[in-house]
Short mmCIF file of C-alpha atoms (C1' of nucleotides) in Angstrom, two decimals:
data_model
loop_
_atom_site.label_atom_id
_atom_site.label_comp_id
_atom_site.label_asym_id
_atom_site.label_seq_id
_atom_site.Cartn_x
_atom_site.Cartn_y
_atom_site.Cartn_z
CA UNK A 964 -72.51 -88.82 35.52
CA UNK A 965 -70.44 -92.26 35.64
CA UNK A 966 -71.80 -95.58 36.66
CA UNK A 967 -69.21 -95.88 39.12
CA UNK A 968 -69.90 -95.35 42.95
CA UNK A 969 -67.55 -95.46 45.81
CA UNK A 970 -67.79 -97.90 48.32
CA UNK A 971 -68.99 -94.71 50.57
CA UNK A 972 -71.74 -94.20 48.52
CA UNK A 973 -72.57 -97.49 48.82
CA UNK A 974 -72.56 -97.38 52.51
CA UNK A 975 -74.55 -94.79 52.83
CA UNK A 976 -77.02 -96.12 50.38
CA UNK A 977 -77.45 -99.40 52.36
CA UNK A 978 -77.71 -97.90 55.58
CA UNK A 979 -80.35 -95.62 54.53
CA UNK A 980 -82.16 -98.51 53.37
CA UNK A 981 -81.99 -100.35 56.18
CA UNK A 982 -83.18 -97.54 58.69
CA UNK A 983 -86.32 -96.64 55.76
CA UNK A 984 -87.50 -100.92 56.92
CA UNK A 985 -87.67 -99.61 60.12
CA UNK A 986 -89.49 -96.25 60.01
CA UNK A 987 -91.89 -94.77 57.45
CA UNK A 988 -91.09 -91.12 56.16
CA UNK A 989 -87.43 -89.18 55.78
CA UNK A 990 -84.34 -90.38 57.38
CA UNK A 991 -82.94 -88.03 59.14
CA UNK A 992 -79.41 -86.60 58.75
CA UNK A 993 -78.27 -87.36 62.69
CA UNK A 994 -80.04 -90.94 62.56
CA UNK A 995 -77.69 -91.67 59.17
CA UNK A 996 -74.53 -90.47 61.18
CA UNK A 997 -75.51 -92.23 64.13
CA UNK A 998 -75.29 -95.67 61.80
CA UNK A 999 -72.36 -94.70 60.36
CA UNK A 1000 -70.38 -94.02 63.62
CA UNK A 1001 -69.62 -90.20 61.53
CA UNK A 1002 -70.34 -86.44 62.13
CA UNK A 1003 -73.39 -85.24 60.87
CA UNK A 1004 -71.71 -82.69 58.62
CA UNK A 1005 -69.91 -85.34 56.79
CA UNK A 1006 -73.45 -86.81 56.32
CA UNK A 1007 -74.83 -83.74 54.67
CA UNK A 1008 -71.52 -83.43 52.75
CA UNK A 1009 -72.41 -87.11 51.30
CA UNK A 1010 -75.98 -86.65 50.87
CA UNK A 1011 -75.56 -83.62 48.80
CA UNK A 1012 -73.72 -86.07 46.30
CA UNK A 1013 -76.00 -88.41 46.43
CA UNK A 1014 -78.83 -86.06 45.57
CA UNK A 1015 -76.46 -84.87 42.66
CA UNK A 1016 -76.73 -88.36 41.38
CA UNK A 1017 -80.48 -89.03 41.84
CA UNK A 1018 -79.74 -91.77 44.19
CA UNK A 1019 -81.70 -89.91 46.83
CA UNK A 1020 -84.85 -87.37 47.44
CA UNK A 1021 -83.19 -85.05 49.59
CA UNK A 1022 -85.16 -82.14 51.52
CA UNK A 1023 -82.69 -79.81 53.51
CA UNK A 1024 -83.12 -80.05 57.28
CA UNK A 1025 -86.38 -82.31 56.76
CA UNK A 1026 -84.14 -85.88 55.82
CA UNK A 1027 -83.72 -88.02 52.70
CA UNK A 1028 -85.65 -90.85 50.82
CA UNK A 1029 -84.01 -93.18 48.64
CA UNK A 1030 -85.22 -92.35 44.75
CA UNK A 1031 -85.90 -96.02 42.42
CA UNK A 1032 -82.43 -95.68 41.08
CA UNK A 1033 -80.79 -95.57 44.71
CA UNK A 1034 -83.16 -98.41 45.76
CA UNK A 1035 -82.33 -100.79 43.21
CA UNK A 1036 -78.68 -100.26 44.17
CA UNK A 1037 -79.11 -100.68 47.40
CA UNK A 1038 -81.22 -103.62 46.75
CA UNK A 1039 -78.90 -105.64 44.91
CA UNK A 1040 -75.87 -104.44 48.12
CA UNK A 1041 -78.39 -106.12 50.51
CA UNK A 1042 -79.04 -108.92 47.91
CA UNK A 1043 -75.08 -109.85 47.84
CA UNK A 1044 -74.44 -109.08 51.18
CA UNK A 1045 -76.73 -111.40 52.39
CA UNK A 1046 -76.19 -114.83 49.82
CA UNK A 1047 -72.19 -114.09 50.95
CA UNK A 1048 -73.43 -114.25 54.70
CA UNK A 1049 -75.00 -117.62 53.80
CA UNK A 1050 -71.90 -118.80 51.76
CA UNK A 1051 -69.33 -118.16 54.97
CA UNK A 1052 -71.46 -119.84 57.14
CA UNK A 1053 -72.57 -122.92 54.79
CA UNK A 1054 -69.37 -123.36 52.60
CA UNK A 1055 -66.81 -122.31 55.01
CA UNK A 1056 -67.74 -122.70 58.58
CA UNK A 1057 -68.15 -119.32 60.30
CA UNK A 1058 -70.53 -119.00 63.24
CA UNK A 1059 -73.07 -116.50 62.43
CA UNK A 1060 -71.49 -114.13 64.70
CA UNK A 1061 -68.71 -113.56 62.74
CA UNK A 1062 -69.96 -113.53 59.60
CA UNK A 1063 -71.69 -109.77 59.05
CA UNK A 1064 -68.05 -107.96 58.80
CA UNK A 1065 -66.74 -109.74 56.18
CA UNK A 1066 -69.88 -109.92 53.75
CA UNK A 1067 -69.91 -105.74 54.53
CA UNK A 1068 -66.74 -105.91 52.56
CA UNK A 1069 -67.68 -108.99 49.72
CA UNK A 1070 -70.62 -107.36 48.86
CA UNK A 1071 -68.73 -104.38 47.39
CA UNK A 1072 -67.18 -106.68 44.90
CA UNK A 1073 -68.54 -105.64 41.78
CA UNK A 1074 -69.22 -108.23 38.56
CA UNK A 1075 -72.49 -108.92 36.09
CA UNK A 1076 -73.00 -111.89 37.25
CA UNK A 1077 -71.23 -112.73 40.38
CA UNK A 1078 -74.18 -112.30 42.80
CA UNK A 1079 -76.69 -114.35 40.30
CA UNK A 1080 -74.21 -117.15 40.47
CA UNK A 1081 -73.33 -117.35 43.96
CA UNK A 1082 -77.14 -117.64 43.93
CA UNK A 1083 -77.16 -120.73 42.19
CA UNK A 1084 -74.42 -121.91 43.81
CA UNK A 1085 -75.88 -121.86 47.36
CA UNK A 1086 -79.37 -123.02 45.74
CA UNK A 1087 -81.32 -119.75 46.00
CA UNK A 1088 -81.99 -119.64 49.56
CA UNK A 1089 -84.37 -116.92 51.04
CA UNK A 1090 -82.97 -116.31 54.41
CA UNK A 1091 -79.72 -115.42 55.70
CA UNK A 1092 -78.23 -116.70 58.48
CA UNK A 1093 -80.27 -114.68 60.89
CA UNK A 1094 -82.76 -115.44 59.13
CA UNK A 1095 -83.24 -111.82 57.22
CA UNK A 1096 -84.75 -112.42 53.57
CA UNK A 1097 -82.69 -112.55 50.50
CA UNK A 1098 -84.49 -110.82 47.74
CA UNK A 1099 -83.99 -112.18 44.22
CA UNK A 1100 -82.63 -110.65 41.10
CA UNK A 1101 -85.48 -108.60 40.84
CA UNK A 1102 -85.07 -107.46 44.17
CA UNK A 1103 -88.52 -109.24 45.31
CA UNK A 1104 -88.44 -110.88 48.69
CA UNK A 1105 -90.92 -112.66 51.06
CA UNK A 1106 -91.12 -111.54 54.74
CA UNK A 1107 -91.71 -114.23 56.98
CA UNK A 1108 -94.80 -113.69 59.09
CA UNK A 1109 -93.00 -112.52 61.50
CA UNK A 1110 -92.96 -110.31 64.83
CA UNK A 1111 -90.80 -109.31 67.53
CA UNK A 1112 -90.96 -111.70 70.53
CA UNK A 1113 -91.61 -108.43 72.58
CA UNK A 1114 -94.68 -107.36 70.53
CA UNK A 1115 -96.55 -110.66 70.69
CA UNK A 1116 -100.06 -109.87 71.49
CA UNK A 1117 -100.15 -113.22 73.84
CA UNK A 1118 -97.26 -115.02 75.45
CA UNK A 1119 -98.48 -118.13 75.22
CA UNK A 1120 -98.05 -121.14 73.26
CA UNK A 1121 -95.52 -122.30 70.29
CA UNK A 1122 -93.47 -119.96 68.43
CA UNK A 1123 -90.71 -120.25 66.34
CA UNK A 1124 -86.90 -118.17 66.11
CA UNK A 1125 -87.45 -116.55 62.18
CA UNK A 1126 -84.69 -113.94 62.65
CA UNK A 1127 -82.75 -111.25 64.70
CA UNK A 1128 -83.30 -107.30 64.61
CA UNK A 1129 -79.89 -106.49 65.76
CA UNK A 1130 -76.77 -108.63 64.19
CA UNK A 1131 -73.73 -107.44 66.71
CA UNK A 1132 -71.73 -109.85 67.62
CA UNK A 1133 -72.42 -109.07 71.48
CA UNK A 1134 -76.37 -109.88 70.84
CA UNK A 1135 -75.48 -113.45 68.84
CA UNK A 1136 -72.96 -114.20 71.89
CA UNK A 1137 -75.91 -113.97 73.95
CA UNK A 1138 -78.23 -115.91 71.72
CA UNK A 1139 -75.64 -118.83 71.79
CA UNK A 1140 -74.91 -119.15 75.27
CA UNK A 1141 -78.80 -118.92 75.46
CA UNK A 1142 -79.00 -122.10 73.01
CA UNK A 1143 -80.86 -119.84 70.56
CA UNK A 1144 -80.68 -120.23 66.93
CA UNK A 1145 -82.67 -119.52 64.07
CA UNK A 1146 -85.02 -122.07 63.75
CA UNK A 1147 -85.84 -122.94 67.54
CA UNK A 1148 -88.70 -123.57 69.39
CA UNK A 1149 -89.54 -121.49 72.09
CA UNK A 1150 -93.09 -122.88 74.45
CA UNK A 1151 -93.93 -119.48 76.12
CA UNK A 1152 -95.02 -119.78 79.53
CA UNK A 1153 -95.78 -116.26 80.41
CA UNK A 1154 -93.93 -112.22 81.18
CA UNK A 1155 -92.56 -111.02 84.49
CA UNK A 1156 -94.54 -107.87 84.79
CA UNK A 1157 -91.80 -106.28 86.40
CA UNK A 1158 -89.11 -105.85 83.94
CA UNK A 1159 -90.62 -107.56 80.55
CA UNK A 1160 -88.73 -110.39 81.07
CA UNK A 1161 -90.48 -114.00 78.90
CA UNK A 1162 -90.54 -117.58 80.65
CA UNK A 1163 -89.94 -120.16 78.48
CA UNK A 1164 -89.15 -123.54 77.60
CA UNK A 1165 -86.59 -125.13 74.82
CA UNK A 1166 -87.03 -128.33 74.69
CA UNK A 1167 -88.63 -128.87 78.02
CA UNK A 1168 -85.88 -126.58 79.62
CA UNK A 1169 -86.55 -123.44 81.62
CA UNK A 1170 -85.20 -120.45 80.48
CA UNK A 1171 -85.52 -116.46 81.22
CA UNK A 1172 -85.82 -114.37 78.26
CA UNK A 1173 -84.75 -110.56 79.27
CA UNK A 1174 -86.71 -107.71 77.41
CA UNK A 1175 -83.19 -107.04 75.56
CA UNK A 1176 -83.25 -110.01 73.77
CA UNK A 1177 -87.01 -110.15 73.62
CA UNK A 1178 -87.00 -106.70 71.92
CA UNK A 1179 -84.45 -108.02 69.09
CA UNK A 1180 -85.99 -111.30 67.91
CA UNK A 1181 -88.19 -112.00 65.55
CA UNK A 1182 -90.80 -115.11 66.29
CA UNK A 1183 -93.57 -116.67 64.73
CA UNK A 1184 -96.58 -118.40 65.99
CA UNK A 1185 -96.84 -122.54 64.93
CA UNK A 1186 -100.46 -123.11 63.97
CA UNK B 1381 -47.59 -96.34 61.63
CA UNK B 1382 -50.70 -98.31 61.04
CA UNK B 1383 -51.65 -102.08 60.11
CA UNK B 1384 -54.17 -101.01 57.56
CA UNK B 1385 -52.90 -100.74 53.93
CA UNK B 1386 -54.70 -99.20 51.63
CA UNK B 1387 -56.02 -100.85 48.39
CA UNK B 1388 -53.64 -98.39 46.18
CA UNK B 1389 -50.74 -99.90 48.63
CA UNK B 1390 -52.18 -103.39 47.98
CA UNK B 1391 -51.94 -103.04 44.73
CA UNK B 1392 -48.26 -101.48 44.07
CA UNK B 1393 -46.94 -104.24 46.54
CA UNK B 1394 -48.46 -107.20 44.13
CA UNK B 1395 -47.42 -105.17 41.18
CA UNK B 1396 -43.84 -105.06 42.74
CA UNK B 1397 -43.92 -108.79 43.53
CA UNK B 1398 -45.24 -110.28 40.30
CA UNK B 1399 -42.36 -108.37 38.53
CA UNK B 1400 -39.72 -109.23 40.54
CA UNK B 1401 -40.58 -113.05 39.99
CA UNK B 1402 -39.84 -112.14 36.03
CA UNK B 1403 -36.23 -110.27 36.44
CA UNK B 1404 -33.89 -109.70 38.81
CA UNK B 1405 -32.84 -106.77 40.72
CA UNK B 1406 -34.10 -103.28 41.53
CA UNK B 1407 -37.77 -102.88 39.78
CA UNK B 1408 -37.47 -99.11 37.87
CA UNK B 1409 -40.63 -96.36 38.48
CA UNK B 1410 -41.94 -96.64 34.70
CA UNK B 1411 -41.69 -100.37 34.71
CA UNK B 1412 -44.14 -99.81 37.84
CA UNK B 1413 -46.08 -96.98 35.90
CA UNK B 1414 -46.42 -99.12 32.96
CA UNK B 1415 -47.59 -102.18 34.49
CA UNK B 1416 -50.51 -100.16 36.86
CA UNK B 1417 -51.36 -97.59 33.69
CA UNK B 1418 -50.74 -94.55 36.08
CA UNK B 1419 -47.94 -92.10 35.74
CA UNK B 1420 -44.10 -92.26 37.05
CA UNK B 1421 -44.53 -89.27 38.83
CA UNK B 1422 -47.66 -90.92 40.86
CA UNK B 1423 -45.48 -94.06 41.08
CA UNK B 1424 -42.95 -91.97 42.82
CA UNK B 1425 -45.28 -90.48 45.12
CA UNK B 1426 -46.22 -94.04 46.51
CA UNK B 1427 -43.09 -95.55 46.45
CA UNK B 1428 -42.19 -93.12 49.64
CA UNK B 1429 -45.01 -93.73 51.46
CA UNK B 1430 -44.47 -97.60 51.07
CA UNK B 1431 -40.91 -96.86 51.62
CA UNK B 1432 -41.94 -94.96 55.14
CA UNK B 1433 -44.23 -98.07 55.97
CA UNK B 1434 -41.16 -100.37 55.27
CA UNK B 1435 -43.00 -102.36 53.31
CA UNK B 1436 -39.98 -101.86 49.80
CA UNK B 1437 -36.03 -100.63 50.07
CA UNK B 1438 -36.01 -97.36 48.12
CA UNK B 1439 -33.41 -96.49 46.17
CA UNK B 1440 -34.10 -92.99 44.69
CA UNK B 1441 -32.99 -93.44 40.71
CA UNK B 1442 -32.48 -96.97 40.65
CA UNK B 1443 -35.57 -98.64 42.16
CA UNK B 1444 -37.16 -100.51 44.82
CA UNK B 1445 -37.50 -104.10 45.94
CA UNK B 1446 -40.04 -105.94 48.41
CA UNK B 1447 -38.80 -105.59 52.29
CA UNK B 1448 -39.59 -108.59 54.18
CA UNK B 1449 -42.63 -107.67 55.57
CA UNK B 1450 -43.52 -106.23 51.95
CA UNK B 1451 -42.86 -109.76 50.13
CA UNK B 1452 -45.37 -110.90 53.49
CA UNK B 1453 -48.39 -109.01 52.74
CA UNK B 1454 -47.81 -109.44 49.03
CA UNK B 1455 -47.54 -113.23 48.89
CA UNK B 1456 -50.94 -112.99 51.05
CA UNK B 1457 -52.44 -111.18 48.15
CA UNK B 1458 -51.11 -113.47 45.77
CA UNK B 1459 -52.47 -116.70 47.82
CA UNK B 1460 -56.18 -115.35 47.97
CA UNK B 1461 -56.05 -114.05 44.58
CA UNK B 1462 -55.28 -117.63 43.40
CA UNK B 1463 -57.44 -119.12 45.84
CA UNK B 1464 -60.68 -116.98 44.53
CA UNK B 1465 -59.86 -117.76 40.94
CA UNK B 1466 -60.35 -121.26 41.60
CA UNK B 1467 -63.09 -120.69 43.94
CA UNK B 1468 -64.74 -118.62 40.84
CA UNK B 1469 -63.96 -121.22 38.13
CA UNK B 1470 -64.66 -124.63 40.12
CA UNK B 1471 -67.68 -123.60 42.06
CA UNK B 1472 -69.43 -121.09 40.46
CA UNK B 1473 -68.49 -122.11 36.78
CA UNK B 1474 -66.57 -119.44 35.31
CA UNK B 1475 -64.43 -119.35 32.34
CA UNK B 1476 -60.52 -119.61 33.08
CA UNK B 1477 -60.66 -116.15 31.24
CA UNK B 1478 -63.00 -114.09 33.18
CA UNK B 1479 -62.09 -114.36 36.60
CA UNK B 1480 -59.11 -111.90 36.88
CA UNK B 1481 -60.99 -109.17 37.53
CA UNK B 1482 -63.41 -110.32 40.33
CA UNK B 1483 -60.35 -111.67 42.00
CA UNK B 1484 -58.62 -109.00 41.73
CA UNK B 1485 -61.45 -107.45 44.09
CA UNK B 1486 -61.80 -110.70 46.30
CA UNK B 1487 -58.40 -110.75 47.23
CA UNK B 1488 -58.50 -107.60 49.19
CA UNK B 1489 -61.46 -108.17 51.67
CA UNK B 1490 -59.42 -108.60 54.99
CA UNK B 1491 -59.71 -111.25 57.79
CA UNK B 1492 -58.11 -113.26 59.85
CA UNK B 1493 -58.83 -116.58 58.83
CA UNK B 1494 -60.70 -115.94 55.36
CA UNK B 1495 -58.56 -117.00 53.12
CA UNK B 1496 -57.24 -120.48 55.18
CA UNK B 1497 -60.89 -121.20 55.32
CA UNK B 1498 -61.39 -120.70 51.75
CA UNK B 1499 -58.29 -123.46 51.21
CA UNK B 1500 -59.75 -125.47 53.01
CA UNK B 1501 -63.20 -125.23 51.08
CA UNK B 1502 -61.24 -125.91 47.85
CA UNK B 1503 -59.18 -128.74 49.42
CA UNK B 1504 -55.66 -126.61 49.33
CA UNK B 1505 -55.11 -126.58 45.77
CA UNK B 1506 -51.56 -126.11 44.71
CA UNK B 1507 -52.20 -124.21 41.31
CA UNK B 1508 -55.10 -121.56 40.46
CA UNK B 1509 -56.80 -122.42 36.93
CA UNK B 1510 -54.20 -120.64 34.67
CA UNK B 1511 -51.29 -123.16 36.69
CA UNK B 1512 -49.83 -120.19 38.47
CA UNK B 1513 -48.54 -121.94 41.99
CA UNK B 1514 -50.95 -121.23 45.20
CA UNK B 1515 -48.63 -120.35 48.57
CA UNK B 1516 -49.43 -121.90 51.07
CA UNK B 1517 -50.55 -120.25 54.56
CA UNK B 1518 -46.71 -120.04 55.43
CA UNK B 1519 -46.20 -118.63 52.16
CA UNK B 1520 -44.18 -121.41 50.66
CA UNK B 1521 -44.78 -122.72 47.16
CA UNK B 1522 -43.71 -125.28 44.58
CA UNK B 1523 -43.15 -123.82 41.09
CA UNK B 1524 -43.87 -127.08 38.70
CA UNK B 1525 -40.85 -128.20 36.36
CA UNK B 1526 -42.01 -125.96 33.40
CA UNK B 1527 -40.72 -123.88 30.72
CA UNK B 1528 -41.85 -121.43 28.03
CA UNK B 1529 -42.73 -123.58 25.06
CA UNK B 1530 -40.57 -120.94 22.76
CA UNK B 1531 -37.67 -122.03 24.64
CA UNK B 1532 -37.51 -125.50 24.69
CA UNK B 1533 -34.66 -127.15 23.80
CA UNK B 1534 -35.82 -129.11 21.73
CA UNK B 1535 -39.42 -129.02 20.17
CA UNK B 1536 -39.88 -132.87 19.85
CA UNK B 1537 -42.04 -135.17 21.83
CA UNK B 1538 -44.66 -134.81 24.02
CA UNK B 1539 -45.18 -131.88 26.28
CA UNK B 1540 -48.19 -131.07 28.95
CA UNK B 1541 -49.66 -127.17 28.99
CA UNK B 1542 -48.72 -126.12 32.78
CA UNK B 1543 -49.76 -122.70 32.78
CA UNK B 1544 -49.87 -119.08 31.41
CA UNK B 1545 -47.90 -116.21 31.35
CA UNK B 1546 -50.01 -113.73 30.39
CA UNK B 1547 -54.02 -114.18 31.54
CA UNK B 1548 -55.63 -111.57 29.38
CA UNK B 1549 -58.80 -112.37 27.95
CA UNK B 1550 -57.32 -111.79 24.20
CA UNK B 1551 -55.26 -114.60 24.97
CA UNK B 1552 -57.40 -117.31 27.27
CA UNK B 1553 -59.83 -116.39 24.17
CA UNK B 1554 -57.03 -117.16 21.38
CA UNK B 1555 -56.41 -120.69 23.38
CA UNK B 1556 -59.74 -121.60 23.73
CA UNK B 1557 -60.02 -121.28 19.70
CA UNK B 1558 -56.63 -123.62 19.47
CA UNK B 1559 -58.28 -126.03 22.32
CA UNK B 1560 -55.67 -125.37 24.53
CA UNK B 1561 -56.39 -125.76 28.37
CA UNK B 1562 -54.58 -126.59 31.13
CA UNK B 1563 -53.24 -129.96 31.11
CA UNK B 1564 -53.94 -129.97 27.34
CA UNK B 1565 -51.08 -132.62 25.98
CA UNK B 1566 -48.98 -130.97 22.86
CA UNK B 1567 -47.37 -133.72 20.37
CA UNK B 1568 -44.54 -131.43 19.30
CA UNK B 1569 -43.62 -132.38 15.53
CA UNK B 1570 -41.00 -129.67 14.82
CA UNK B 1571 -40.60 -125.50 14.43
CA UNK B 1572 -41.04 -123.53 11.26
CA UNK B 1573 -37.94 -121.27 11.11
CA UNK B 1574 -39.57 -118.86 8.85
CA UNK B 1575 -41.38 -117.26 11.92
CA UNK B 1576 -40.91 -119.36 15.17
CA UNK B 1577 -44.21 -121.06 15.09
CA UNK B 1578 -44.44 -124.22 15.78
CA UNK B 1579 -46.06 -127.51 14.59
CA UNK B 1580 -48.03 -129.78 17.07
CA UNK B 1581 -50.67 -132.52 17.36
CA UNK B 1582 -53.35 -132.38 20.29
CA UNK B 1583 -54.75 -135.88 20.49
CA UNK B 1584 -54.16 -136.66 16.62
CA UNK B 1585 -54.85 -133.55 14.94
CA UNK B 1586 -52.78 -131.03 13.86
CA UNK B 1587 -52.00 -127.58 14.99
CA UNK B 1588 -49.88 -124.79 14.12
CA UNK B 1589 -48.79 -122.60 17.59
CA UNK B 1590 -47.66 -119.29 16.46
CA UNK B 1591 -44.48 -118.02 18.24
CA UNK B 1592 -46.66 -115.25 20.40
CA UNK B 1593 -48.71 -118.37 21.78
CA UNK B 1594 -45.54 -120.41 22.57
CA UNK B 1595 -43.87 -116.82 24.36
CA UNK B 1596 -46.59 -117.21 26.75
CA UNK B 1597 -47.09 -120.68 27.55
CA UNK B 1598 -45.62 -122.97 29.97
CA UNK B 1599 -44.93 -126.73 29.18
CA UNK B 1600 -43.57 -129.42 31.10
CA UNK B 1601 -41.55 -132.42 29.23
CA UNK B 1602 -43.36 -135.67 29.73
CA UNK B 1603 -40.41 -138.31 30.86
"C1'" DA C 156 -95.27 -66.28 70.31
"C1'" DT C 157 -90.97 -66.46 72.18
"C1'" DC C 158 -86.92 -68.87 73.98
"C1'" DA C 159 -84.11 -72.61 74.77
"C1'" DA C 160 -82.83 -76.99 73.08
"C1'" DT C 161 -81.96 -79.76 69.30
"C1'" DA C 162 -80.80 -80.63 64.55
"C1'" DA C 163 -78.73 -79.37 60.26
"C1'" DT C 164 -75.77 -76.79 57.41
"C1'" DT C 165 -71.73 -74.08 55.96
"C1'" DA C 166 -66.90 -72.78 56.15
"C1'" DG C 167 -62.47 -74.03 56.16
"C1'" DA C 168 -59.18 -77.57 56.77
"C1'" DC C 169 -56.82 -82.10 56.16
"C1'" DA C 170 -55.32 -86.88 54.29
"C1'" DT C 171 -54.96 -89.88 50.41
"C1'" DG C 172 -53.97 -90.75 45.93
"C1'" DT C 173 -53.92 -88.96 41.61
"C1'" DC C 174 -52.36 -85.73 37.73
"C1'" DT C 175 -49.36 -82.50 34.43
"C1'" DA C 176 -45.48 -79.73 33.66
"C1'" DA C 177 -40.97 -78.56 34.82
"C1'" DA C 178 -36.56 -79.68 36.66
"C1'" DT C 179 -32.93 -82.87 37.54
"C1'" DA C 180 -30.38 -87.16 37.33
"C1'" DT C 181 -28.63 -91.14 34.82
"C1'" DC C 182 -27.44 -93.60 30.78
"C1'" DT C 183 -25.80 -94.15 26.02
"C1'" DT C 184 -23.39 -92.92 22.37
"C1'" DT C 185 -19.75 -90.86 20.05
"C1'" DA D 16 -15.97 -86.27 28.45
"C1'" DA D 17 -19.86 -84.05 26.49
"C1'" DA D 18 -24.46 -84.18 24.43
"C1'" DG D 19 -28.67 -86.02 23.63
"C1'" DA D 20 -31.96 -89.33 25.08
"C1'" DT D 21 -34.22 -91.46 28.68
"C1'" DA D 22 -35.71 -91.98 33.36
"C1'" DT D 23 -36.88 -89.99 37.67
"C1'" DT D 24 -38.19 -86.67 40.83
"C1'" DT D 25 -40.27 -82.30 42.46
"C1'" DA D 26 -43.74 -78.72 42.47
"C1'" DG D 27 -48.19 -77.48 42.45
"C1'" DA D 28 -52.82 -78.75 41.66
"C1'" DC D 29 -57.19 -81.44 41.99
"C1'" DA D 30 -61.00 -84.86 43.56
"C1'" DT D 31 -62.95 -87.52 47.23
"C1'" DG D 32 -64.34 -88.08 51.67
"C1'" DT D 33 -63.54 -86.83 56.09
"C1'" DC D 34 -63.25 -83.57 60.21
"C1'" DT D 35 -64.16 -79.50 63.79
"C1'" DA D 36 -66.04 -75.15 64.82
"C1'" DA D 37 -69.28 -71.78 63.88
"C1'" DT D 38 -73.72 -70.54 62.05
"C1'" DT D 39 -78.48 -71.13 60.95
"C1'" DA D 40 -82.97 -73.60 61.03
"C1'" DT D 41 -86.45 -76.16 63.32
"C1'" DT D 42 -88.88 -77.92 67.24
"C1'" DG D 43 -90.92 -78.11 71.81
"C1'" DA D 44 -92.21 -76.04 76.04
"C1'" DT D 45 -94.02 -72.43 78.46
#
DNA sequence: ATCAATAATTAGACATGTCTAAATATCTTT
DNA sequence: AAAGATATTTAGACATGTCTAATTATTGAT
């Protein structure tokens, strides 16, 4: 029983985690293969492993759970995948598009204290670049009180861009040529009954906000 | 016949490179074996599979040697490497000693404009922290007029420390305790013929470099 | 409660990169 | 030039992670 997990393992771990923020109870076996763009027999193949090494709960045809051990590790993936995020688009220039392949493959780089001192480096922020939370070296983080534009009980008033549900590079192509970024305000004037669609202004601007983006951003209310 | 190379591949090509730099000719299998701890046999295994990609000429018996597009993607490696290792000591504070190995990860995440981007951050340096030479982006390099202290002409005068040879931690460690770093300036008083080691003064004091320091350091003359 | 649809698992295979042991080639020495 | 030493290659195996096809379990609808 080694230390040492594959950058599979890894994946699997993080994805898991991911799709367990989004849903309460077991994930299930198609879901994870689904997110991995793999058969489903591969992902029982994996998950028996992962079982074997008490990174997961796993209940045959019900779905796994991710045990403390397996949290932690995927924890501490999210952790460095996210400062590295921050530290392409800060340090070096990317657009925020770009930036979510290569942190999948920097945040496999292992070291004691590599992650703790990019930390420092980029001054402990919370948020990524679309505006996701960073948790700290004790995996603790602080969601923004946030909700998805689409869910707002009233469309009405001030509300602010906190972060995006979806990261493909398709949706933040969309977001840009809507003049979208995280941190903009967004006066809501009202839905279109008839598909979902928001109105709303940015900066005094009209603008049309289809339920597909609506759906995939995250908002908050000012005051 | 694919683009994507395989860490293992990654690594033999580097391997490959960094020893041809140190001799000429055809590099053997059990130099190869040696230098990556694995076995000859395994080393002959990959050797034909590079030798299929064209990446190395293949000589069975004799030995292999970089193929253009071999030395390519090998000086690439090299570049990042170098480029991290500064990135790791200059930014995020690490000793000269301890970044190897987290390079040695870094340098394989793939992207198109990663690494130039990364120069840039660091202002193109020209030499990594142990004074090994950075290629540029058209893989082009200057090696700095240096020479093994041990083979000098003549140990007299004053020399500047220009780089390593070796970078394992046993030795950054043993040059630490001397107060050797890079661009340390040597007052070179003469050589003990009993066992090659020679007598110095750093800044007024004196110092006695044994011969398996001087094997392994590179000095420039100063005028 | 049964049947069809859906989901999950097993069986058997493959690719990659590694290994040890055995066989073969090359080199060195006399 | 032959023999012993050294270096290299081949043969056969294994571990990891993947796949497709076939089988089995679960769920949902009537």
């Amino acid at each position: 029983m080694s230390k040492y997990l594959s950058r599979s393992v890894q994946d699997y771990l993080k994805a898991i985690y991911s799709m367990a923020q989004h849903k309460a109870g077991l994930i299930q076996t198609t879901e994870i293969a689904d997110r991995l763009t793999t058969s489903p027999a591969s992902v029982t193949d994996m998950i028996k492993k992962l079982a074997a090494k008490d990174l997961v709960d796993y209940t045959p045809y019900k779905g796994v759970k991710l045990t403390k051990p397996g949290l932690k590790v995927a924890t501490e993936l999210i952790r460095s995948h996210r400062l590295w995020e921050v530290f392409l688009v800060e340090k070096l220039g990317y657009d925020w598009g770009d930036v979510h392949e290569i942190a999948e493959q920097l945040e496999h780089v292992v070291s004691d204290d590599l992650t703790d001192r990019l930390a420092a480096f980029l001054g402990h922020p919370s948020y990524d670049p679309h505006g996701d939370p960073i948790p700290d070296a004790q995996g603790r983080y602080r969601l923004s009180n946030r909700v998805l534009l689409s869910q707002l009980p009233r469309v009405d008033g001030l509300v602010k861009v906190q972060g995006l549900k979806t990261h493909t590079q398709d949706f933040t192509q969309y977001l840009d040529q809507l003049g979208i970024v995280l941190g903009t305000q967004l006066d809501l004037q009202g839905i279109n009954a008839f598909d979902k669609s928001i109105r709303a202004q940015i900066a005094g601007t009209d603008l049309l906000i289809p339920a597909s983006i609506a759906s995939n951003l995250y908002v908050s209310t000012i005051q």
